[in-house]
CSV table of C-alpha atoms and ligand atoms in Angstrom, one decimal:
chain,number,residue,atom,x,y,z
A,7,UNK,CA,24.0,-3.3,0.2
A,8,UNK,CA,25.6,-0.3,-1.5
A,9,UNK,CA,25.9,3.3,-0.3
A,10,UNK,CA,26.9,4.9,-3.7
A,11,UNK,CA,24.0,7.3,-3.8
A,12,UNK,CA,22.6,8.8,-0.2
A,13,UNK,CA,19.2,7.8,0.3
A,14,UNK,CA,16.7,11.3,-1.5
A,15,UNK,CA,12.9,10.5,0.4
A,16,UNK,CA,10.0,13.4,0.1
A,17,UNK,CA,9.2,14.3,3.7
A,18,UNK,CA,5.7,16.0,3.7
A,19,UNK,CA,6.1,17.6,6.8
A,20,UNK,CA,8.6,20.3,5.0
A,21,UNK,CA,7.8,19.8,1.7
A,22,UNK,CA,11.3,19.0,0.7
A,23,UNK,CA,13.5,15.7,-0.1
A,24,UNK,CA,15.8,14.9,2.5
A,25,UNK,CA,18.3,12.5,2.8
A,26,UNK,CA,17.3,10.2,4.9
A,27,UNK,CA,19.6,10.2,8.7
A,28,UNK,CA,18.3,7.2,11.1
A,29,UNK,CA,17.8,8.0,14.2
A,30,UNK,CA,19.6,5.3,15.9
A,31,UNK,CA,22.5,5.0,13.6
A,32,UNK,CA,22.3,1.9,11.1
A,33,UNK,CA,18.6,1.4,12.2
A,34,UNK,CA,15.3,2.5,9.9
A,35,UNK,CA,12.2,1.9,11.9
A,36,UNK,CA,8.7,2.6,10.1
A,37,UNK,CA,4.9,3.1,11.7
A,38,UNK,CA,2.7,2.6,8.4
A,39,UNK,CA,-0.9,3.4,9.1
A,40,UNK,CA,-3.2,0.0,8.6
A,41,UNK,CA,-6.0,-0.8,6.9
A,42,UNK,CA,-9.5,-0.3,9.0
A,43,UNK,CA,-10.8,-4.0,8.8
A,44,UNK,CA,-14.1,-3.8,8.1
A,45,UNK,CA,-14.1,-4.0,4.1
A,46,UNK,CA,-11.9,-5.4,2.1
A,47,UNK,CA,-9.1,-3.3,0.8
A,48,UNK,CA,-9.6,-1.9,-2.8
A,49,UNK,CA,-6.4,-1.7,-4.8
A,50,UNK,CA,-6.4,1.7,-3.8
A,51,UNK,CA,-5.5,1.0,-0.1
A,52,UNK,CA,-3.0,-2.1,-1.4
A,53,UNK,CA,-1.0,1.2,-2.8
A,54,UNK,CA,-0.6,2.4,0.1
A,55,UNK,CA,1.5,-0.9,1.0
A,56,UNK,CA,3.4,-1.4,-1.8
A,57,UNK,CA,5.1,2.0,-1.4
A,58,UNK,CA,5.4,1.2,1.9
A,59,UNK,CA,7.1,-2.5,1.2
A,60,UNK,CA,9.4,-0.9,-1.6
A,61,UNK,CA,10.3,2.2,1.3
A,62,UNK,CA,11.7,-0.8,3.3
A,63,UNK,CA,12.9,-3.1,1.4
A,64,UNK,CA,15.3,-0.5,-0.1
A,65,UNK,CA,15.7,1.0,3.8
A,66,UNK,CA,17.2,-2.6,3.7
A,67,UNK,CA,19.2,-3.0,0.3
A,68,UNK,CA,20.3,0.5,1.7
A,69,UNK,CA,22.1,-1.9,4.3
A,70,UNK,CA,19.8,-0.5,8.1
A,71,UNK,CA,18.0,-2.9,10.3
A,72,UNK,CA,14.9,-2.4,8.7
A,73,UNK,CA,11.8,-2.1,12.2
A,74,UNK,CA,8.3,-2.3,10.6
A,75,UNK,CA,5.5,-1.7,12.2
A,76,UNK,CA,1.5,-2.1,10.8
A,77,UNK,CA,-0.8,-1.5,11.9
A,78,UNK,CA,-5.3,-2.5,12.4
A,79,UNK,CA,-7.3,-0.6,13.4
A,80,UNK,CA,-10.5,-2.7,13.8
A,81,UNK,CA,-12.0,0.2,16.5
A,82,UNK,CA,-12.1,4.0,16.4
A,83,UNK,CA,-12.6,4.1,12.6
A,84,UNK,CA,-15.4,6.8,11.9
A,85,UNK,CA,-17.8,6.7,8.6
A,86,UNK,CA,-15.8,10.8,8.2
A,87,UNK,CA,-12.1,10.9,9.0
A,88,UNK,CA,-13.1,13.8,11.3
A,89,UNK,CA,-15.2,12.9,14.4
A,90,UNK,CA,-18.8,12.4,12.8
A,91,UNK,CA,-20.5,10.0,11.3
A,92,UNK,CA,-20.8,6.7,13.3
A,93,UNK,CA,-17.3,3.8,14.0
A,94,UNK,CA,-16.8,1.6,10.7
A,95,UNK,CA,-16.7,-2.0,12.5
A,96,UNK,CA,-19.5,-1.5,14.8
A,97,UNK,CA,-21.4,-0.4,11.7
A,98,UNK,CA,-20.3,-2.8,9.4
A,99,UNK,CA,-21.1,-5.7,12.6
A,100,UNK,CA,-24.6,-4.5,12.7
A,101,UNK,CA,-26.0,-4.9,8.4
A,102,UNK,CA,-24.1,-7.6,8.5
A,103,UNK,CA,-25.7,-8.8,12.1
A,104,UNK,CA,-22.1,-10.7,13.3
A,105,UNK,CA,-20.0,-9.9,16.1
A,106,UNK,CA,-17.8,-7.1,15.1
A,107,UNK,CA,-15.1,-9.7,16.5
A,108,UNK,CA,-15.7,-11.7,13.4
A,109,UNK,CA,-16.0,-8.6,11.2
A,110,UNK,CA,-12.4,-7.7,11.7
A,111,UNK,CA,-11.0,-11.0,11.9
A,112,UNK,CA,-11.7,-12.0,8.3
A,113,UNK,CA,-11.1,-8.8,7.4
A,114,UNK,CA,-7.7,-8.4,8.4
A,115,UNK,CA,-7.2,-12.2,6.8
A,116,UNK,CA,-8.3,-11.3,3.8
A,117,UNK,CA,-6.2,-8.2,4.0
A,118,UNK,CA,-2.8,-10.3,4.8
A,119,UNK,CA,-3.9,-12.6,2.1
A,120,UNK,CA,-3.6,-9.5,-0.4
A,121,UNK,CA,-0.3,-8.6,1.3
A,122,UNK,CA,1.2,-12.1,0.1
A,123,UNK,CA,-0.3,-12.1,-3.1
A,124,UNK,CA,1.3,-8.3,-4.1
A,125,UNK,CA,4.5,-9.9,-2.6
A,126,UNK,CA,4.4,-7.2,0.2
A,127,UNK,CA,7.1,-8.7,3.5
A,128,UNK,CA,6.4,-9.4,6.7
A,129,UNK,CA,6.5,-6.0,8.6
A,130,UNK,CA,7.9,-7.0,12.3
A,131,UNK,CA,4.8,-6.1,14.0
A,132,UNK,CA,1.0,-6.4,12.9
A,133,UNK,CA,0.0,-4.2,16.0
A,134,UNK,CA,-3.9,-4.5,16.4
A,135,UNK,CA,-5.4,-1.3,18.2
A,136,UNK,CA,-8.4,-3.4,20.7
A,137,UNK,CA,-4.9,-4.7,22.1
A,138,UNK,CA,-3.9,-1.8,23.0
A,139,UNK,CA,-6.6,0.5,24.3
A,140,UNK,CA,-4.8,0.6,28.3
A,141,UNK,CA,-2.2,2.2,26.8
A,142,UNK,CA,-4.0,3.8,24.9
A,143,UNK,CA,-5.6,5.4,28.2
A,144,UNK,CA,-2.2,6.4,29.8
A,145,UNK,CA,-1.1,8.0,27.0
A,146,UNK,CA,-4.9,10.1,27.2
A,147,UNK,CA,-4.4,10.4,31.0
A,148,UNK,CA,-1.3,12.0,30.9
A,149,UNK,CA,-1.9,14.4,28.3
A,150,UNK,CA,-5.9,14.8,28.7
A,151,UNK,CA,-4.9,18.3,32.0
A,152,UNK,CA,-2.8,20.5,30.0
A,153,UNK,CA,-4.8,19.7,25.6
A,154,UNK,CA,-7.4,17.8,26.5
A,155,UNK,CA,-11.5,18.6,27.4
A,156,UNK,CA,-14.9,17.1,27.6
A,157,UNK,CA,-18.0,17.3,26.4
A,158,UNK,CA,-20.8,15.7,27.1
A,159,UNK,CA,-19.8,13.2,23.8
A,160,UNK,CA,-16.6,12.7,25.3
A,161,UNK,CA,-12.9,13.9,25.8
A,162,UNK,CA,-11.5,16.2,22.8
A,163,UNK,CA,-8.3,17.3,21.6
A,164,UNK,CA,-7.3,21.0,21.8
A,165,UNK,CA,-5.6,21.7,19.1
A,166,UNK,CA,-5.1,25.2,19.7
A,167,UNK,CA,-2.8,23.8,22.8
A,168,UNK,CA,0.3,23.3,20.8
A,169,UNK,CA,2.4,25.0,18.3
A,170,UNK,CA,1.8,24.9,14.8
A,171,UNK,CA,-0.9,22.8,14.7
A,172,UNK,CA,-2.0,21.2,10.7
A,173,UNK,CA,1.6,22.3,9.6
A,174,UNK,CA,1.6,19.0,8.2
A,175,UNK,CA,-1.7,20.4,5.5
A,176,UNK,CA,-0.1,22.7,5.1
A,177,UNK,CA,-3.9,24.4,5.9
A,178,UNK,CA,-5.6,25.3,9.6
A,179,UNK,CA,-9.3,24.9,7.5
A,180,UNK,CA,-12.4,24.1,9.0
A,181,UNK,CA,-13.1,21.6,6.1
A,182,UNK,CA,-14.1,18.3,6.5
A,183,UNK,CA,-15.0,18.9,10.3
A,184,UNK,CA,-18.9,18.4,11.3
A,185,UNK,CA,-19.4,17.3,7.7
A,186,UNK,CA,-22.0,14.9,9.1
A,187,UNK,CA,-23.0,16.0,12.3
A,188,UNK,CA,-20.9,19.4,14.2
A,189,UNK,CA,-20.2,18.4,18.0
A,190,UNK,CA,-21.5,20.7,20.2
A,191,UNK,CA,-19.2,22.6,22.7
A,192,UNK,CA,-16.1,21.7,20.6
A,193,UNK,CA,-13.2,25.2,21.3
A,194,UNK,CA,-11.8,24.6,17.8
A,195,UNK,CA,-12.9,23.5,14.2
A,196,UNK,CA,-10.0,21.0,14.5
A,197,UNK,CA,-10.1,20.0,17.9
A,198,UNK,CA,-10.6,16.3,18.4
A,199,UNK,CA,-12.1,13.0,20.2
A,200,UNK,CA,-9.5,11.2,22.1
A,201,UNK,CA,-11.9,10.1,23.8
A,202,UNK,CA,-15.8,8.4,22.4
A,203,UNK,CA,-17.9,8.7,24.7
A,204,UNK,CA,-21.0,5.6,25.2
A,205,UNK,CA,-24.4,7.6,24.3
A,206,UNK,CA,-26.6,6.7,27.2
A,207,UNK,CA,-28.7,4.4,26.8
A,208,UNK,CA,-26.5,2.9,24.1
A,209,UNK,CA,-24.4,-0.4,23.7
A,210,UNK,CA,-22.0,-0.6,21.4
A,211,UNK,CA,-19.8,-4.4,21.0
A,212,UNK,CA,-16.9,-2.8,21.6
A,213,UNK,CA,-16.4,-0.6,24.5
A,214,UNK,CA,-13.8,0.5,28.1
A,215,UNK,CA,-13.8,2.4,31.2
A,216,UNK,CA,-11.6,4.8,31.5
A,217,UNK,CA,-11.5,8.1,33.7
A,218,UNK,CA,-13.9,10.0,30.9
A,219,UNK,CA,-17.0,7.1,30.9
A,220,UNK,CA,-17.1,3.9,29.3
A,221,UNK,CA,-17.0,4.7,25.3
A,222,UNK,CA,-13.7,3.7,22.9
A,223,UNK,CA,-10.8,5.6,21.9
A,224,UNK,CA,-10.6,7.6,18.9
A,225,UNK,CA,-9.0,6.4,15.9
A,226,UNK,CA,-5.6,9.3,16.1
A,227,UNK,CA,-5.6,7.6,19.7
A,228,UNK,CA,-4.6,4.8,18.4
A,229,UNK,CA,-1.3,5.7,16.1
A,230,UNK,CA,-0.1,7.5,18.2
A,231,UNK,CA,-0.1,5.2,20.6
A,232,UNK,CA,0.8,2.8,18.8
A,233,UNK,CA,4.3,4.1,17.6
A,234,UNK,CA,5.2,5.5,20.2
A,235,UNK,CA,5.4,2.8,22.0
A,236,UNK,CA,6.7,-0.1,19.1
A,237,UNK,CA,9.3,2.2,17.5
A,238,UNK,CA,10.0,4.8,19.9
A,239,UNK,CA,9.7,9.0,20.1
A,240,UNK,CA,10.9,9.8,17.5
A,241,UNK,CA,11.3,7.5,15.2
A,242,UNK,CA,11.6,7.9,11.5
A,243,UNK,CA,9.7,7.6,8.9
A,244,UNK,CA,5.8,7.2,9.3
A,245,UNK,CA,3.5,6.4,6.1
A,246,UNK,CA,-0.2,6.5,5.0
A,247,UNK,CA,-2.1,7.8,1.7
A,248,UNK,CA,-1.9,11.2,0.5
A,249,UNK,CA,-5.9,11.6,3.6
A,250,UNK,CA,-4.1,11.3,5.5
A,251,UNK,CA,-1.8,14.1,5.4
A,252,UNK,CA,-4.9,15.9,5.7
A,253,UNK,CA,-6.8,14.9,9.0
A,254,UNK,CA,-5.3,11.5,10.8
A,255,UNK,CA,-2.1,12.6,10.8
A,256,UNK,CA,-1.8,16.1,12.4
A,257,UNK,CA,-4.0,14.9,14.6
A,258,UNK,CA,-1.6,12.3,15.2
A,259,UNK,CA,1.2,14.8,15.2
A,260,UNK,CA,-0.8,16.8,17.5
A,261,UNK,CA,-1.0,14.6,20.1
A,262,UNK,CA,2.7,13.2,19.6
A,263,UNK,CA,3.7,16.8,20.4
A,264,UNK,CA,1.9,16.8,23.8
A,265,UNK,CA,2.5,13.3,25.2
A,266,UNK,CA,6.9,14.5,24.0
A,267,UNK,CA,7.1,18.5,24.0
A,268,UNK,CA,5.0,20.9,23.2
A,269,UNK,CA,7.9,23.1,21.2
A,270,UNK,CA,6.4,23.4,17.3
A,271,UNK,CA,8.0,21.8,14.5
A,272,UNK,CA,10.9,23.4,12.9
A,273,UNK,CA,12.4,20.9,14.7
A,274,UNK,CA,10.5,17.8,13.0
A,275,UNK,CA,11.5,14.7,15.3
A,276,UNK,CA,8.8,17.1,17.4
A,277,UNK,CA,6.6,15.6,15.0
A,278,UNK,CA,7.0,11.9,17.1
A,279,UNK,CA,8.8,11.3,13.6
A,280,UNK,CA,11.4,12.9,11.3
A,281,UNK,CA,10.0,12.5,8.3
A,282,UNK,CA,6.0,11.6,6.7
A,283,UNK,CA,5.8,10.5,3.1
A,284,UNK,CA,2.4,9.9,1.6
A,285,UNK,CA,1.2,7.4,-1.3
A,286,UNK,CA,-1.1,9.3,-4.1
A,287,UNK,CA,-4.0,7.9,-5.0
A,288,UNK,CA,-5.0,5.3,-7.7
A,289,UNK,CA,-7.8,6.4,-9.7
A,290,UNK,CA,-10.6,4.4,-11.4
A,291,UNK,CA,-13.5,6.9,-13.0
A,292,UNK,CA,-15.9,5.6,-13.2
A,293,UNK,CA,-15.9,5.0,-9.7
A,294,UNK,CA,-15.4,1.5,-8.9
A,295,UNK,CA,-12.8,1.9,-6.4
A,296,UNK,CA,-15.3,3.1,-3.8
A,297,UNK,CA,-16.1,0.2,-2.0
A,298,UNK,CA,-20.1,1.7,-1.2
A,299,UNK,CA,-19.9,0.3,-4.8
A,300,UNK,CA,-21.5,-3.2,-5.3
A,301,UNK,CA,-18.7,-4.1,-7.5
A,302,UNK,CA,-15.2,-2.5,-6.0
A,303,UNK,CA,-12.4,-3.5,-7.5
A,304,UNK,CA,-10.8,-5.5,-5.2
A,305,UNK,CA,-7.7,-7.3,-5.9
A,306,UNK,CA,-9.6,-11.5,-5.8
A,307,UNK,CA,-11.4,-9.4,-9.4
A,308,UNK,CA,-7.9,-8.6,-10.3
A,309,UNK,CA,-7.5,-12.3,-9.8
A,310,UNK,CA,-10.9,-13.5,-11.0
A,311,UNK,CA,-9.9,-12.0,-14.0
A,312,UNK,CA,-7.3,-13.9,-15.5
A,313,UNK,CA,-4.9,-10.8,-14.0
A,314,UNK,CA,-1.7,-12.3,-11.5
A,315,UNK,CA,-1.5,-9.8,-8.6
A,316,UNK,CA,1.8,-9.5,-9.2
A,317,UNK,CA,0.7,-7.2,-12.3
A,318,UNK,CA,-0.4,-5.0,-10.7
A,319,UNK,CA,2.2,-4.7,-8.5
A,320,UNK,CA,4.3,-4.1,-11.4
A,321,UNK,CA,1.5,-1.2,-12.1
A,322,UNK,CA,2.5,0.4,-9.1
A,323,UNK,CA,6.3,0.4,-9.5
A,324,UNK,CA,5.6,2.5,-13.4
A,325,UNK,CA,4.5,5.0,-11.5
A,326,UNK,CA,6.1,7.4,-9.2
A,327,UNK,CA,4.7,6.6,-5.3
A,328,UNK,CA,3.9,10.9,-4.9
A,329,UNK,CA,2.1,10.4,-9.0
A,330,UNK,CA,-1.5,10.1,-9.3
A,331,UNK,CA,-1.7,6.8,-10.9
A,332,UNK,CA,-5.3,6.1,-13.2
A,333,UNK,CA,-6.6,2.0,-12.7
A,334,UNK,CA,-7.7,1.0,-16.7
A,335,UNK,CA,-7.8,-2.7,-17.8
A,336,UNK,CA,-6.0,-2.6,-20.4
A,337,UNK,CA,-2.6,-0.4,-18.3
A,338,UNK,CA,-3.5,-3.7,-16.5
A,339,UNK,CA,-2.6,-6.2,-19.2
A,340,UNK,CA,0.3,-3.6,-20.2
A,341,UNK,CA,2.1,-4.3,-16.9
A,342,UNK,CA,1.4,-8.0,-17.3
A,343,UNK,CA,2.4,-8.0,-20.5
A,344,UNK,CA,6.0,-6.6,-19.3
A,345,UNK,CA,5.8,-8.7,-16.0
A,346,UNK,CA,5.9,-12.1,-17.9
A,347,UNK,CA,8.7,-10.6,-20.5
A,348,UNK,CA,11.1,-9.9,-17.7
A,349,UNK,CA,10.0,-13.8,-16.5
A,350,UNK,CA,10.0,-15.4,-19.3
A,351,UNK,CA,13.7,-13.6,-21.1
A,352,UNK,CA,14.6,-14.9,-17.1
A,353,UNK,CA,13.4,-18.7,-17.9
A,354,UNK,CA,15.4,-18.5,-21.4
A,355,UNK,CA,18.8,-16.6,-20.3
A,356,UNK,CA,22.3,-19.2,-20.8
A,357,UNK,CA,25.4,-19.8,-18.9
A,358,UNK,CA,27.5,-19.8,-22.5
A,359,UNK,CA,26.4,-17.1,-24.1
A,360,UNK,CA,29.1,-14.8,-24.4
A,361,UNK,CA,29.5,-10.9,-23.1
A,362,UNK,CA,30.5,-8.4,-26.0
A,363,UNK,CA,31.6,-5.6,-24.4
A,364,UNK,CA,33.6,-5.2,-20.6
A,365,UNK,CA,31.1,-7.0,-18.3
A,366,UNK,CA,32.8,-5.7,-14.5
A,367,UNK,CA,32.6,-1.7,-15.9
A,368,UNK,CA,28.8,-3.0,-17.6
A,369,UNK,CA,27.7,-4.0,-14.5
A,370,UNK,CA,29.2,-1.4,-11.8
A,371,UNK,CA,27.5,1.4,-14.2
A,372,UNK,CA,23.9,-0.3,-13.8
A,373,UNK,CA,23.9,-1.2,-10.4
A,374,UNK,CA,24.9,2.4,-10.1
A,375,UNK,CA,21.7,3.6,-12.0
A,376,UNK,CA,19.8,1.3,-10.2
A,377,UNK,CA,21.0,2.7,-6.9
A,378,UNK,CA,21.1,6.2,-8.3
A,379,UNK,CA,17.8,6.1,-9.2
A,380,UNK,CA,15.6,3.9,-6.4
A,381,UNK,CA,17.7,6.5,-3.6
A,382,UNK,CA,15.8,9.0,-5.5
A,383,UNK,CA,12.8,9.5,-2.9
A,384,UNK,CA,12.4,5.8,-4.7
A,385,UNK,CA,12.4,6.3,-8.6
A,386,UNK,CA,10.5,2.7,-8.6
A,387,UNK,CA,10.0,3.4,-12.8
A,388,UNK,CA,13.2,4.1,-14.1
A,389,UNK,CA,15.1,1.3,-11.3
A,390,UNK,CA,13.1,-1.4,-13.9
A,391,UNK,CA,14.2,0.0,-16.3
A,392,UNK,CA,18.4,-0.2,-15.6
A,393,UNK,CA,16.3,-4.1,-14.2
A,394,UNK,CA,15.2,-4.5,-18.0
A,395,UNK,CA,17.8,-3.5,-18.9
A,396,UNK,CA,20.0,-5.8,-17.3
A,397,UNK,CA,17.4,-8.6,-17.9
A,398,UNK,CA,17.8,-8.4,-21.7
A,399,UNK,CA,21.3,-8.4,-21.7
A,400,UNK,CA,23.5,-11.2,-24.0
A,401,UNK,CA,25.9,-12.2,-21.2
A,402,UNK,CA,26.1,-15.2,-18.8
A,403,UNK,CA,24.0,-15.5,-16.5
A,404,UNK,CA,25.2,-16.4,-13.4
A,405,UNK,CA,26.1,-12.0,-13.8
A,406,UNK,CA,23.2,-11.3,-14.6
A,407,UNK,CA,21.1,-13.2,-11.5
A,408,UNK,CA,22.8,-11.7,-9.3
A,409,UNK,CA,22.0,-8.2,-10.4
A,410,UNK,CA,18.8,-8.9,-10.6
A,411,UNK,CA,18.6,-10.2,-7.6
A,412,UNK,CA,20.2,-7.3,-6.2
A,413,UNK,CA,17.0,-5.1,-8.2
A,414,UNK,CA,14.7,-7.6,-7.3
A,415,UNK,CA,15.5,-7.9,-3.8
A,416,UNK,CA,14.1,-3.3,-4.3
A,417,UNK,CA,11.2,-4.1,-6.1
A,418,UNK,CA,9.5,-7.2,-5.2
A,419,UNK,CA,8.6,-8.6,-8.0
A,420,UNK,CA,9.6,-11.8,-6.9
A,421,UNK,CA,11.5,-13.1,-10.6
A,422,UNK,CA,12.8,-15.8,-9.7
A,423,UNK,CA,10.3,-17.1,-7.7
A,424,UNK,CA,7.6,-16.9,-11.0
A,425,UNK,CA,7.5,-19.3,-14.4
A,426,UNK,CA,5.9,-18.5,-17.3
A,427,UNK,CA,3.0,-21.0,-16.1
A,428,UNK,CA,2.3,-18.8,-13.2
A,429,UNK,CA,0.9,-15.6,-14.8
A,430,UNK,CA,-1.0,-17.0,-17.1
A,431,UNK,CA,-4.4,-17.3,-14.7
A,432,UNK,CA,-7.5,-19.3,-15.8
A,433,UNK,CA,-10.5,-16.4,-15.6
A,434,UNK,CA,-13.0,-16.9,-12.8
A,435,UNK,CA,-16.0,-16.7,-15.6
A,436,UNK,CA,-13.9,-19.1,-19.2
A,437,UNK,CA,-15.6,-22.6,-19.4
A,438,UNK,CA,-13.5,-23.7,-22.8
A,439,UNK,CA,-11.3,-26.0,-22.1
A,440,UNK,CA,-6.9,-25.5,-22.6
A,441,UNK,CA,-7.0,-28.4,-25.2
A,442,UNK,CA,-9.9,-27.3,-27.2
A,443,UNK,CA,-8.2,-23.6,-27.7
A,444,UNK,CA,-5.3,-25.4,-28.8
A,445,UNK,CA,-7.1,-28.1,-31.0
A,446,UNK,CA,-8.6,-24.9,-33.2
A,447,UNK,CA,-6.0,-22.8,-33.2
A,448,UNK,CA,-4.2,-26.2,-35.0
A,449,UNK,CA,-7.0,-25.8,-37.6
A,450,UNK,CA,-6.8,-22.3,-37.9
A,451,UNK,CA,-2.9,-22.1,-39.0
A,452,UNK,CA,-4.0,-24.7,-42.0
A,453,UNK,CA,-6.4,-22.4,-42.8
A,454,UNK,CA,-3.9,-19.5,-42.4
A,455,UNK,CA,-1.4,-22.0,-44.1
A,456,UNK,CA,-4.0,-22.5,-47.2
A,457,UNK,CA,-4.3,-19.0,-47.2
A,458,UNK,CA,-8.1,-19.8,-46.6
A,459,UNK,CA,-8.5,-16.9,-45.0
A,460,UNK,CA,-11.8,-16.8,-44.3
A,461,UNK,CA,-11.6,-19.7,-42.3
A,462,UNK,CA,-9.3,-18.2,-39.9
A,463,UNK,CA,-11.3,-15.3,-39.8
A,464,UNK,CA,-14.7,-17.3,-38.7
A,465,UNK,CA,-11.8,-19.1,-36.2
A,466,UNK,CA,-10.8,-16.7,-34.6
A,467,UNK,CA,-14.1,-15.2,-34.1
A,468,UNK,CA,-15.6,-18.1,-32.6
A,469,UNK,CA,-13.0,-18.2,-30.0
A,470,UNK,CA,-13.2,-15.0,-29.0
A,471,UNK,CA,-17.2,-15.4,-29.1
A,472,UNK,CA,-15.3,-17.8,-25.8
A,473,UNK,CA,-13.6,-15.0,-24.3
A,474,UNK,CA,-10.2,-16.4,-26.0
A,475,UNK,CA,-8.4,-14.1,-28.3
A,476,UNK,CA,-5.7,-14.7,-30.2
A,477,UNK,CA,-3.1,-13.0,-30.6
A,478,UNK,CA,-1.3,-13.5,-33.8
A,479,UNK,CA,2.6,-12.1,-33.9
A,480,UNK,CA,3.1,-11.6,-30.3
A,481,UNK,CA,6.2,-11.4,-29.6
A,482,UNK,CA,5.9,-13.0,-26.8
A,483,UNK,CA,5.2,-16.4,-28.3
A,484,UNK,CA,1.8,-16.6,-25.8
A,485,UNK,CA,-0.8,-17.0,-28.7
A,486,UNK,CA,-3.6,-16.6,-27.2
A,487,UNK,CA,-4.9,-15.6,-23.3
A,488,UNK,CA,-8.1,-15.6,-22.3
A,489,UNK,CA,-9.9,-12.6,-21.7
B,22,AMP,P1,-8.0,2.7,5.0
B,22,AMP,O1,-8.6,1.2,5.6
B,22,AMP,O2,-9.6,3.5,4.6
B,22,AMP,O3,-7.9,3.2,6.7
B,22,AMP,O4,-6.8,3.0,3.8
B,22,AMP,C1,-6.1,2.2,4.2
B,22,AMP,C2,-4.5,3.0,3.3
B,22,AMP,O5,-4.2,3.4,1.9
B,22,AMP,C3,-4.8,4.5,4.4
B,22,AMP,O6,-3.3,4.6,4.2
B,22,AMP,C4,-4.7,5.7,2.8
B,22,AMP,O7,-5.2,6.8,3.3
B,22,AMP,C5,-5.4,4.3,1.5
B,22,AMP,N1,-6.5,5.1,0.7
B,22,AMP,C6,-7.4,4.8,0.6
B,22,AMP,N2,-7.5,5.7,-1.1
B,22,AMP,C7,-6.8,5.0,-1.7
B,22,AMP,C8,-6.1,5.0,-3.1
B,22,AMP,N3,-6.9,5.2,-4.2
B,22,AMP,N4,-4.7,5.3,-4.0
B,22,AMP,C9,-4.1,5.0,-2.1
B,22,AMP,N5,-4.3,5.0,-1.9
B,22,AMP,C10,-5.2,4.9,-0.8
B,23,ZN,ZN1,-3.1,6.5,11.5
């Protein structure tokens, strides 16, 4: 723990870097919008949780007692973020002819498996939306008279009843509204559903009674209710992907204002959370990120192709969370190499290596530079280079271990829990046995020693045909990999 540099974070609400000043001294309360569990998460979704995890780890490292809540959306999120389309879970259940509860359980577990594989710490609480429906109804009752109106399709929030609506999105636009079907009778285009009534004659798998008829809560309502209930308004930081800055979070803010104070957003605490932080997107040019395309980029796909999941975490850490990050297999391979190098260097550390120079001064300087980087709005890419410098430096392992452990507690690469062998994952499609590879490589080595380059090249091509890439001169000494 160090307080050498003040933790400064970018608040999307003010569009400024601000020092972190906890609402409750010594504590940090963070709420993260979780997944909608109608399908597997793609690796872009997981970027949002790697970011929230680094934020949480940084707050812990800075000495704050962290309470982190991540929700699971198992009701209410429509196929369009505005009030149009169908409930994503209802639709998945109908398509797969399964119970919505089974669907939610299956994909929640798949998401938790990815969380674990990426070494994301468990939050204090996973809050499940359907556990909070009575609280959501209570919340809606409290704001209904002053801020809502009823239409045939449900109870709607009138955004003109709160000051500064849309401040977070920086634009009060009609964009995103009514893209699938406009809701007849809305007072303002940006008004959104708090409660969606089940249409007459229909039966939904998930529906509850309410003062506004049988139906289901609107998606934005759940996050206001669970964050307020579990963390108390105002809490410190609310996070999500950058898409949430446009609709979901402005709507949560409007509800929070209605619930606790209708004052304007010049006082940031009036928005329910003092700071709103957003990670930028992971993009992929060919559209493999879209869950609607057949084979989309799930973490499991990376693993099946022989990439350790922490290589993806490394890839995320190499970029700043507010920058767009482009996914490519080459980029992932490079991130894996970077991770391997760290793990292999640590494996080769020895205690009897002398340090050239003043070890205490070096230690202090490295820690200070790491602290400066991470305190500067979570600059993980710079922090990583400091960690790499520590790992590569010649010196006694005890001192380096102490430093690297402190740094890895923030970056979460699990460097001291991984071995070189763990990082060599076998691609699912590979059929060749490792002994066959080793024997072909031995023959190739002999051919090269005999200057028989024709045989050597032929063996290399043969191996390539079986998915083995020979890595001549690989500084990491891996010699081959399955691709
Ligand atoms: P969802 O399950 O669709 O509600 O999304 C879960 C989280 O992933 C939200 O915080 C989204 O903002 C975020 N997200 C969605 N797509 C991406 C992406 N391509 N890159 C980074 N974050 C994303
Ligand atoms: Zn949310």
